[in-house]
Short mmCIF file of C-alpha atoms in Angstrom, two decimals:
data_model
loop_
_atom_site.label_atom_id
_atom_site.label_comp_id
_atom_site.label_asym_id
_atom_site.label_seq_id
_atom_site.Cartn_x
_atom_site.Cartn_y
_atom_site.Cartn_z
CA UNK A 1 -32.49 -17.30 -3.83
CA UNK A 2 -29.29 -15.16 -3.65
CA UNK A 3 -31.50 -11.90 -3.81
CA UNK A 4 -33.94 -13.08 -0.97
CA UNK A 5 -31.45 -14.28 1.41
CA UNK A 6 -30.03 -11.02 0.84
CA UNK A 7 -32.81 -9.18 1.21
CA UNK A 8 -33.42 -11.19 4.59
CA UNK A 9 -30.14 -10.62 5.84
CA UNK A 10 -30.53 -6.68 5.80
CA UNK A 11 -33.86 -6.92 6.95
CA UNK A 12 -32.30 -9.12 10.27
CA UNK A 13 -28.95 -6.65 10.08
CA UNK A 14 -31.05 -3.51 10.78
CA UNK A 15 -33.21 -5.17 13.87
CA UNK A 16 -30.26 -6.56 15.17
CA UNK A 17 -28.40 -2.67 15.35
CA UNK A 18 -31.92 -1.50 16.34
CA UNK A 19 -31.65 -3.83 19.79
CA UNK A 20 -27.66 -3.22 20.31
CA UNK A 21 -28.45 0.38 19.53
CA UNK A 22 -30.85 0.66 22.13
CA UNK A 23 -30.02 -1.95 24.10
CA UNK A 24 -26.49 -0.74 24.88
CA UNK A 25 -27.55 2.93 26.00
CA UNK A 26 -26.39 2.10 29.36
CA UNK A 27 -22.87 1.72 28.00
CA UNK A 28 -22.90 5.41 27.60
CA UNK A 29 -22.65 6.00 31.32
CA UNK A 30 -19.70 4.03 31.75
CA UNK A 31 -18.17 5.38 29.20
CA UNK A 32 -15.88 4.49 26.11
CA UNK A 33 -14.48 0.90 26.81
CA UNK A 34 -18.10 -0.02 27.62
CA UNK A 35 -18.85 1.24 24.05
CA UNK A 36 -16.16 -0.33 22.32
CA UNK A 37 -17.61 -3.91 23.62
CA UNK A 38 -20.73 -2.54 22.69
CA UNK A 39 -19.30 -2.55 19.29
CA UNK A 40 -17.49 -5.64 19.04
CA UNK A 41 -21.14 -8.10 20.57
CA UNK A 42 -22.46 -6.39 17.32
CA UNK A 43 -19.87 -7.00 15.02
CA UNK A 44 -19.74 -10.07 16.11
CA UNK A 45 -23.51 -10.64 16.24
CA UNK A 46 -23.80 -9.23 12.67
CA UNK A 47 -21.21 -11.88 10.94
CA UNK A 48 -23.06 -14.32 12.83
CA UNK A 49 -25.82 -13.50 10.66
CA UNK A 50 -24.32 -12.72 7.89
CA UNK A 51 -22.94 -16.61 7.64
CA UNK A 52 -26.25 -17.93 8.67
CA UNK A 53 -27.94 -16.30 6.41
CA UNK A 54 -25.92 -15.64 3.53
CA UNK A 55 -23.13 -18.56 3.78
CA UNK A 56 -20.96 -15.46 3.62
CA UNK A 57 -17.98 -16.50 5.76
CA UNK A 58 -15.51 -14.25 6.99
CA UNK A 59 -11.84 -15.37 7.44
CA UNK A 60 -8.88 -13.29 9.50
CA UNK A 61 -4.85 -14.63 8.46
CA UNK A 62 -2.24 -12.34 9.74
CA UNK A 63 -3.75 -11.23 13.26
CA UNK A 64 -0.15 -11.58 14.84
CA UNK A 65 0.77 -9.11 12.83
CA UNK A 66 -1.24 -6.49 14.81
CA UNK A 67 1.01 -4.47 17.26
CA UNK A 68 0.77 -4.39 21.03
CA UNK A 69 1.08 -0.90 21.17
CA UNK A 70 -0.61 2.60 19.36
CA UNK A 71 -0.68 2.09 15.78
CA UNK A 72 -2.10 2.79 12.56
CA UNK A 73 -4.09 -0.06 10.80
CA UNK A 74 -4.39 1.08 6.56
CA UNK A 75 -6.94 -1.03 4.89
CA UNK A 76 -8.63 -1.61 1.52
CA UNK A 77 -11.71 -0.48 1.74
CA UNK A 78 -14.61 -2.21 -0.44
CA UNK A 79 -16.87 -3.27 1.51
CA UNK A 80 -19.43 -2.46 4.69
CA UNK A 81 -17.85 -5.84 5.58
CA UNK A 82 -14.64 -4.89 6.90
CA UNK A 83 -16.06 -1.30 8.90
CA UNK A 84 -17.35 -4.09 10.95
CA UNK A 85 -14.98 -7.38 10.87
CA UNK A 86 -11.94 -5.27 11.82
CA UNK A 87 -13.51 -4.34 15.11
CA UNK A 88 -13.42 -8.09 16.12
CA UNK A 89 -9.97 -8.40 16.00
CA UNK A 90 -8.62 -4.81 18.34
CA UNK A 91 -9.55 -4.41 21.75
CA UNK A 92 -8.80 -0.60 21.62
CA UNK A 93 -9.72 1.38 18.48
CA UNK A 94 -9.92 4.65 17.05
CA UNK A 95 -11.95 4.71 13.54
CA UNK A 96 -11.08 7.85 11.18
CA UNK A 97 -14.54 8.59 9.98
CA UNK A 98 -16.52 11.63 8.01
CA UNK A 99 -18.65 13.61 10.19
CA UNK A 100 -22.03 12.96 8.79
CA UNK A 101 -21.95 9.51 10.41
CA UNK A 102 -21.97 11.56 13.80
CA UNK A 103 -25.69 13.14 13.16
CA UNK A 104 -27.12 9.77 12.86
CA UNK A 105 -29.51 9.57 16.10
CA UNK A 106 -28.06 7.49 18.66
CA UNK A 107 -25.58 6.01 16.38
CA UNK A 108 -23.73 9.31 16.24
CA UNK A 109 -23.66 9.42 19.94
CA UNK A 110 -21.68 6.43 20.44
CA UNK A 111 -19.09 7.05 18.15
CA UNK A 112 -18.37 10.75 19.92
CA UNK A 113 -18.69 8.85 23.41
CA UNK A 114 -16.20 6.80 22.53
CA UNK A 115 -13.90 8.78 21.13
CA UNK A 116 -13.89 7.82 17.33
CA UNK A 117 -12.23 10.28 15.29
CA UNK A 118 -14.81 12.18 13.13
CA UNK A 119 -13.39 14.47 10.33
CA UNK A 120 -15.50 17.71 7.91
CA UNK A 121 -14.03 16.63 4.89
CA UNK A 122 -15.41 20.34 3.31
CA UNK A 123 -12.47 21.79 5.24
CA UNK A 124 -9.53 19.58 4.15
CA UNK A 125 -6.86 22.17 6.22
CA UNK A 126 -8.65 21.91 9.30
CA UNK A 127 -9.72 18.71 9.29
CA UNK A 128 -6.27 17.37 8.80
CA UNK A 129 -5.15 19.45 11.77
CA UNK A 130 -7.72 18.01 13.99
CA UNK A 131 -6.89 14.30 12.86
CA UNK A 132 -3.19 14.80 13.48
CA UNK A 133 -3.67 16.15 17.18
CA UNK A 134 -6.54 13.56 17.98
CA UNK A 135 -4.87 10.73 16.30
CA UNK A 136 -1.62 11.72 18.78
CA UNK A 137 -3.67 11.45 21.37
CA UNK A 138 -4.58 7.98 20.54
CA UNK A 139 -1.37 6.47 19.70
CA UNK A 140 0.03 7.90 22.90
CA UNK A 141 -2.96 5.91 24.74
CA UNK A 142 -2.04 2.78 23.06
CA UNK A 143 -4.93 3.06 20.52
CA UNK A 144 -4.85 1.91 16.93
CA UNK A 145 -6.18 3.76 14.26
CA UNK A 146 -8.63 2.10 11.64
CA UNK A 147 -8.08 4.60 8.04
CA UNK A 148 -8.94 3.54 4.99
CA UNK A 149 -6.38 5.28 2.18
CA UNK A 150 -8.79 5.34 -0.59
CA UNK A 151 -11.47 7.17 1.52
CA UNK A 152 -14.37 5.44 0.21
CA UNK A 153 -15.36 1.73 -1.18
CA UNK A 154 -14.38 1.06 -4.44
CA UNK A 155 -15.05 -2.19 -6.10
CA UNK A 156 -13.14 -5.35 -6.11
CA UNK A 157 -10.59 -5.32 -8.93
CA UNK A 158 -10.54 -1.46 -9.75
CA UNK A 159 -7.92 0.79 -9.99
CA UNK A 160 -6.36 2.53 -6.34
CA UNK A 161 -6.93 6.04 -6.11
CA UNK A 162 -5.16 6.57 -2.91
CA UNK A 163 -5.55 9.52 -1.20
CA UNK A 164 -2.62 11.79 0.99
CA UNK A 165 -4.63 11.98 3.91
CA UNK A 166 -2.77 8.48 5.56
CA UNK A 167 0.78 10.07 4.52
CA UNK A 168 0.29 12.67 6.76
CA UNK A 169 -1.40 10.38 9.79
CA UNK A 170 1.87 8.28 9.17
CA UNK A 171 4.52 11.00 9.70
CA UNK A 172 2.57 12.92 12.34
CA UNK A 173 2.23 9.74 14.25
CA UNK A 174 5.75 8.17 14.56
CA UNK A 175 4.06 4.79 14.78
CA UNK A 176 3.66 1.54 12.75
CA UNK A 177 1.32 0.72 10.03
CA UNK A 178 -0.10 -2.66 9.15
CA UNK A 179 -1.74 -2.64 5.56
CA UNK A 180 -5.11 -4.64 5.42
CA UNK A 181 -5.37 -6.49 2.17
CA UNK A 182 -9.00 -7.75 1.20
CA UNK A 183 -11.44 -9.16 -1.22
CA UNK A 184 -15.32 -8.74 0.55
CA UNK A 185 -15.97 -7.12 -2.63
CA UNK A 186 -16.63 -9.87 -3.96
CA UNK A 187 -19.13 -10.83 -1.31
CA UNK A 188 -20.76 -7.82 -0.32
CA UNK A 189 -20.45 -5.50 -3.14
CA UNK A 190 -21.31 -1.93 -2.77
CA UNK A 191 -24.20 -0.44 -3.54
CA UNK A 192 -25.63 -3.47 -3.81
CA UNK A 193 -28.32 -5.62 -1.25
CA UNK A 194 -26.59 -8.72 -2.86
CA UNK A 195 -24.81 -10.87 -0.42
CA UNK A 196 -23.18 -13.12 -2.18
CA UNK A 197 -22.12 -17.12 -0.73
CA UNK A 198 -18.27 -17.76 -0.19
CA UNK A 199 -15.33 -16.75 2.54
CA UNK A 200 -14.09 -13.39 2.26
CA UNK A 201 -10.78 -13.12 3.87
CA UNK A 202 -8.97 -10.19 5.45
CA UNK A 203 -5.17 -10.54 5.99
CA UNK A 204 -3.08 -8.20 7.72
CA UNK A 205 0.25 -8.19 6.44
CA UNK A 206 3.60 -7.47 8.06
CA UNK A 207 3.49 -3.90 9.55
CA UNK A 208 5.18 -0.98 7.99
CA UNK A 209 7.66 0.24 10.55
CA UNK A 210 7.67 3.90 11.95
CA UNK A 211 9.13 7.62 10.28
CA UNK A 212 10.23 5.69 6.65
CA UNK A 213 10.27 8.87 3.68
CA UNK A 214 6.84 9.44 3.50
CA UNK A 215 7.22 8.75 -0.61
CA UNK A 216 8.73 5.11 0.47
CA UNK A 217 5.68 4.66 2.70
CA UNK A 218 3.23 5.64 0.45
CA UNK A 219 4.85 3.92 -2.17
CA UNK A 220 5.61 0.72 0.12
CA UNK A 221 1.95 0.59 1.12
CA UNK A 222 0.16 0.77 -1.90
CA UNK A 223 1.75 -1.77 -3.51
CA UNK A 224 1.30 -4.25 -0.65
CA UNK A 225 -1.91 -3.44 -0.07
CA UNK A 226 -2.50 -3.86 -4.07
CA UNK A 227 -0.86 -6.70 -4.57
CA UNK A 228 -2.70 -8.99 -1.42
CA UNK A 229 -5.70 -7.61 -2.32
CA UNK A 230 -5.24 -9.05 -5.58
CA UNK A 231 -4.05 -11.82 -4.84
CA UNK A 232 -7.04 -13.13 -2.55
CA UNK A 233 -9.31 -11.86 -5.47
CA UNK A 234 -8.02 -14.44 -7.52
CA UNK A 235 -7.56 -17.04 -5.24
CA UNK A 236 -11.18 -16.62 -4.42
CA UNK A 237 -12.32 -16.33 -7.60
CA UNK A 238 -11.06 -20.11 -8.65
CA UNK A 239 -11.85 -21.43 -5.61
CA UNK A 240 -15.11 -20.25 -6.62
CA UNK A 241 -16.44 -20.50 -10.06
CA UNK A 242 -20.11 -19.60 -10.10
CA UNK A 243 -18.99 -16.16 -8.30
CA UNK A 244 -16.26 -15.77 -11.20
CA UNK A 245 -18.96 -17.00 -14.17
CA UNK A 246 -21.42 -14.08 -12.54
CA UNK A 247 -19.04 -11.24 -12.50
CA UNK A 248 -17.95 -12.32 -16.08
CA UNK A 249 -21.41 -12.11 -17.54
CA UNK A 250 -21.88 -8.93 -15.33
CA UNK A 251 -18.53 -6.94 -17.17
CA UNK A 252 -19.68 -8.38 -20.37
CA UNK A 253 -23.54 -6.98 -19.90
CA UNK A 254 -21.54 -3.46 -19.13
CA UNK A 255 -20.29 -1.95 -22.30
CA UNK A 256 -23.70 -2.87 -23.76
CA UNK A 257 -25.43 -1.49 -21.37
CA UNK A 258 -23.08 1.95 -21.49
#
């Protein structure tokens, strides 16, 4: 039942993009607020789905953590979940993204339109420059700045392999950072079409303040990040034991499979 409700899900998750995608080209005349709303009816649209369809809820603690003003917004990243739950919760955003996502047909267009920041991660010196300058740019305008440290998904429970690339952001930005702890892992595992029943939370926690030693930053942020992120993982786990029975027998079917 889990796989077909899953299955259904992505089937209803790719029409509904279709219509917003197409839907919402008039946005693109008016520019990159219109976009951004755009964004956020889809988001919002999607999870709507999402809990319909899946009983996958999603749950946001720590909003008034979120500054008023430019900032930079670090979260775990293990999920598709949160690329588009965070967007629900920030008026005015900036995403740091890989370039590829920008040749995607019409998709593409809207995140250049409105302004999301889109990196060639081939040419690590450059693109750093070009993050740095645009990422100014946004602060200034009272922007914040979605990254995600680790750079890719990785699944729920593994170890952090944090990557420099937020360091720099951090001290070229003289802003705040609020670390984004999470565990949609364990609901909407990569690499997977599972969707998996339960509430997936995402907390932001106290923000980091402004130009700290970049090695206290880095340190200071991994570990809060790493411990919340933990933390909900087990809290969600006992709250749910069918979840934790499956991903027992699934560890334990690993090494034999290996």
């Amino acid at each position: 039942m889990i796989f077909l409700r899953s299955l259904l899900f992505n089937i209803a998750f790719y029409l509904c993009t279709a219509v917003f995608a197409i839907g919402g080209l008039p946005t693109m005349i008016f520019g990159r607020k219109a976009i951004l709303e755009l964004a956020r009816a889809w988001a919002r649209a999607s999870l709507w789905l999402l809990d319909a369809i899946c009983g996958v809820k999603v749950e946001f603690r720590g909003v008034e953590n979120i500054p008023r003003q430019g900032c930079i917004i670090a979260s775990k990243h293990q999920s598709a979940l949160e690329t588009l739950a965070l967007v629900t919760q920030v008026k005015d955003f900036t995403y740091i993204l890989k370039r590829e996502l920008t040749f995607i047909p019409l998709f593409g267009q809207y995140l250049l339109l409105s302004d999301q920041i889109a990196i060639n991660r081939a040419n690590r010196a450059a693109a750093m420059s070009r993050l740095i300058a645009l990422a100014g740019k946004a602060i200034a305008e009272g922007r914040a700045i979605f990254i995600f440290p680790e750079g890719t998904r990785r699944p729920a429970g593994a170890p952090p392999r944090y990557k420099n690339g937020v360091n720099h952001l951090y001290g070229a930005a003289h802003a705040p950072c609020v670390p984004v702890a999470l565990n949609s892992g364990l609901f909407w595992p990569r690499r997977t079409v599972l969707r998996r029943p339960g509430t997936a939370v995402i907390e932001f926690l106290p923000a980091i303040p402004a130009d700290l030693p970049l090695a206290e930053f880095a340190q200071t942020l991994q570990e809060r990040i790493e411990t919340a992120s933990n933390r909900l993982i087990a809290d969600a786990l006992a709250a749910n034991p069918a979840l934790a029975a499956n991903l027992a027998q699934k560890e334990q079917a690993a090494p034999a499979a290996s």
